[in-house]
Amino acid sequence: MSTTQQRVAIVTGAARGIGAATALRLAAQGRAVGVLDLDPDACRETVEKITADGGTALAVGCDVSDTDQVRDAVRQVAAELGPPLVLVNNAGVLRDNLLFKMDETDWDTVIGVHLRGAFLMSRACQSYMVEAGFGRIVSLSSSSALGNRGQANYAAAKAGLQGFTKTLAKELGKFGITANAVAPGFIVTDMTAATAARVGVGFDDFQEAAAAKTAVGRVGAPEDVARAIAFFTADEAGFVSGQVLYVAGGPLN
């Protein structure tokens, strides 16, 4: 078994959508995967798919915005699977609203999960990576980082993750750790379905409209994003750091 195959990965928000697809992809490449989400029971399907294919996975409940829960979750993964040397910061929530309707809880919740969560998880995992002289941190940004009506909180968090990523790349590079971000465009997930519901559009119509504005003429699937994330986590990607890759089916300008 190669060194890459022995890596332990943590994927947050891995019960469904992009997180689940990423956990499955990394497991298929030989990683043992800590599958983190708010409710460990919600991770059962992801874990069962991985183990059914002969992989190793562990479901762990964790609110990534909570310092103590993050510390305990990372320690549990390290104790049961091994030191986490790959981290995918994927956990996310939506609290969409126009600025004049957005309250402080809407703002704090989104910033807390996306931005604070990535900070806490990266801080908790980096010591294992530094000790090993190897690490891969991939954080999920979004095309909304460029600005999106009704998403001041989400856009700010996702733009913040890009600056966070570039800073980690500069601070941690000398320890063999890379940090990169993947910024999806329209991906078919529960979150985009929720957005369609918020604006009062049927999800099929919502997807058709998005596909019509995309260069490749289709919307994305979670697996499209998982493949990009997997590239950044590879041993062979050690000279790629501080980058933001838009997985959006074409240019966004």
C-alpha atoms as one frame of an Amber mdcrd trajectory, in Angstrom:
protein
   0.000   0.000   0.000   1.408   3.407  -0.951   1.878   6.330   1.431  -1.063
   8.098  -0.160  -3.318   5.115   0.477  -2.472   5.185   4.179  -3.533   8.799
   4.735  -6.368   9.552   7.129  -8.820  12.198   5.956 -11.485  14.205   7.715
 -14.401  15.542   5.701 -16.826  17.876   7.458 -20.454  18.088   6.445 -20.072
  14.618   4.983 -23.554  13.202   5.600 -24.787  14.225   2.152 -24.091  16.202
  -0.988 -20.571  17.338  -1.805 -19.225  16.139   1.535 -20.545  12.611   1.096
 -19.277  12.431  -2.488 -15.863  13.608  -1.325 -15.693  11.095   1.514 -16.536
   8.307  -0.928 -13.963   9.535  -3.434 -11.169   9.750  -0.875 -12.067   6.344
   0.549 -11.947   4.847  -2.942  -8.400   6.177  -3.202  -7.443   4.282  -0.062
  -7.906   6.828   2.692  -9.537   6.064   5.990 -12.154   8.765   6.410 -13.534
  10.545   9.431 -17.067  11.404   8.338 -18.140  14.444  10.349 -21.541  16.054
  10.563 -23.797  17.526  13.234 -25.588  14.213  13.753 -23.425  11.070  13.616
 -26.504   9.026  12.707 -26.885  11.126   9.568 -23.414   9.932   8.535 -24.449
   6.283   8.620 -25.256   6.018   4.910 -21.917   7.519   3.877 -20.015   5.232
   6.244 -21.953   2.158   5.116 -21.202   2.890   1.449 -17.505   3.221   2.214
 -17.311   0.047   4.295 -19.378  -1.904   1.768 -16.676  -1.139  -0.781 -13.985
  -2.389   1.576 -12.953   0.995   2.941 -12.586   2.338   6.454 -14.752   5.145
   7.826 -15.811   6.542  11.166 -18.941   8.624  11.827 -18.375  11.474  14.266
 -20.865  14.077  15.429 -19.448  17.587  15.510 -20.607  21.186  15.392 -17.599
  22.683  13.619 -18.286  26.101  15.105 -17.807  24.743  18.646 -14.222  24.692
  19.896 -14.637  21.794  22.319 -16.547  19.618  19.858 -13.918  20.182  17.171
 -11.104  19.278  19.559 -12.875  16.117  20.684 -13.837  15.057  17.149 -10.311
  15.429  15.790  -8.876  13.565  18.767 -11.376  10.758  18.235 -10.421  10.393
  14.581  -6.732  10.433  15.472  -7.229   7.789  18.166  -9.397   5.431  16.113
  -8.084   5.896  12.571  -4.736   7.636  12.875  -3.434  11.181  12.556  -5.610
  13.225  10.176  -3.311  14.497   7.438  -6.050  15.446   4.957  -8.783  17.897
   5.909 -11.726  18.953   3.769 -13.621  21.897   5.242 -17.007  21.369   3.633
 -19.575  21.896   6.403 -22.022  24.635   5.509 -25.440  26.127   6.090 -27.654
  28.676   4.380 -29.550  31.497   6.011 -30.357  33.485   2.877 -32.103  36.820
   3.018 -31.822  40.327   1.671 -29.714  42.592   3.843 -32.612  44.531   5.360
 -34.300  41.274   6.380 -31.166  39.497   7.622 -30.824  39.369  11.392 -27.708
  38.853  13.481 -28.419  35.174  13.988 -28.579  34.610  10.217 -25.199  36.309
   9.884 -23.490  34.691  12.870 -24.685  31.171  12.039 -23.342  31.234   8.484
 -20.048  32.903   9.385 -19.709  30.544  12.355 -20.127  27.313  10.422 -18.240
  28.217   7.246 -15.469  30.510   8.398 -15.030  29.854  12.120 -15.533  26.143
  11.445 -12.745  26.044   8.865 -10.474  27.926  11.265 -11.173  25.604  14.197
 -10.836  22.422  12.142  -7.635  23.569  10.437  -6.094  24.644  13.733  -6.979
  21.309  15.337  -5.544  19.229  12.482  -2.429  21.219  11.642  -0.394  19.888
  14.580  -0.735  16.339  13.257   0.268  17.537   9.790   3.280  19.479  11.060
   4.480  16.443  13.008   4.154  14.256   9.901   5.734  16.801   7.565   2.751
  16.388   5.270  -0.737  17.845   5.087  -3.515  18.768   2.723  -6.224  21.285
   3.620  -9.022  21.934   1.132 -11.781  24.394   1.958 -15.035  24.802   0.080
 -15.562  28.312  -1.195 -18.271  29.104  -3.751 -19.026  31.131  -6.852 -21.133
  33.187  -4.430 -17.840  34.596  -3.129 -18.082  36.924  -6.135 -21.340  38.307
  -4.729 -24.872  36.950  -4.878 -28.158  38.659  -4.144 -29.696  37.493  -0.864
 -26.478  35.918   0.366 -24.460  38.660   2.067 -23.560  36.287   4.899 -22.749
  33.305   2.681 -20.817  35.395   0.133 -18.759  37.013   2.881 -17.956  33.637
   4.434 -16.987  32.058   1.124 -14.845  35.045   0.107 -13.246  34.933   3.548
 -12.319  31.302   3.033 -10.286  32.278  -0.009  -8.177  34.691   2.038  -7.946
  32.143   4.834  -6.712  29.522   2.370  -4.019  31.743   0.887  -2.783  32.649
   4.361  -2.599  29.003   5.461  -0.615  28.234   2.312   1.964  30.844   3.283
   2.145  29.880   6.965   2.160  26.097   6.620   3.988  25.474   3.354   7.376
  25.017   5.014   5.925  22.047   6.922   4.891  20.189   3.770   1.282  21.329
   4.092  -0.700  22.744   1.199  -3.949  24.698   1.430  -6.308  25.181  -1.472
  -9.940  26.083  -2.056 -12.562  24.729  -4.412 -15.352  27.097  -5.401 -18.344
  25.275  -6.882 -20.853  26.883  -9.177 -24.359  25.446  -9.406 -24.262  21.935
  -7.947 -27.376  19.817  -7.456 -27.606  19.438  -3.676 -30.094  19.920  -0.869
 -28.723  23.437  -0.435 -29.452  24.508  -4.016 -32.890  22.930  -3.706 -33.432
  25.081  -0.620 -32.389  28.162  -2.570 -34.905  27.352  -5.289 -37.596  27.017
  -2.660 -36.603  30.345  -1.115 -37.030  32.212  -4.395 -40.229  30.337  -5.217
 -38.995  28.430  -8.283 -39.403  24.711  -8.974 -36.094  22.895  -8.644 -36.203
  21.490 -12.179 -36.809  24.959 -13.606 -34.088  26.343 -11.354 -31.596  23.809
 -12.716 -32.601  24.471 -16.327 -32.053  28.204 -15.877 -28.644  27.610 -14.309
 -27.606  25.181 -17.052 -28.555  27.700 -19.732 -26.082  30.192 -18.262 -23.253
  27.660 -17.948 -20.677  27.229 -20.715 -20.826  23.433 -20.680 -24.634  23.496
 -20.814 -25.341  21.550 -17.646 -25.394  21.914 -13.897 -22.836  20.219 -11.699
 -23.020  17.100  -9.562 -21.347  16.581  -6.175 -18.953  14.141  -7.847 -17.639
  16.940 -10.096 -16.510  18.818  -7.013 -15.215  15.710  -5.255 -12.849  14.998
  -8.145 -11.334  18.479  -7.874 -10.946  18.137  -4.119  -9.290  14.748  -4.559
  -6.679  16.284  -6.866  -5.665  18.839  -4.244  -5.307  16.118  -1.576  -2.926
  13.968  -3.616   0.767  13.578  -2.806   1.458  14.649  -6.379  -0.181  18.048
  -5.800   2.510  19.194  -3.389   3.570  22.151  -5.552   0.013  23.485  -5.832
  -0.956  25.652  -2.879  -2.904  28.804  -2.128  -5.112  28.314  -5.166  -8.842
  28.774  -5.712 -10.330  26.474  -8.348 -13.786  27.347  -9.632 -15.699  24.186
 -10.510 -18.481  25.993 -12.287 -18.728  24.672 -15.829 -17.125  27.725 -17.338
 -15.954  31.274 -16.639 -18.120  33.377 -14.354 -17.490  36.758 -15.929
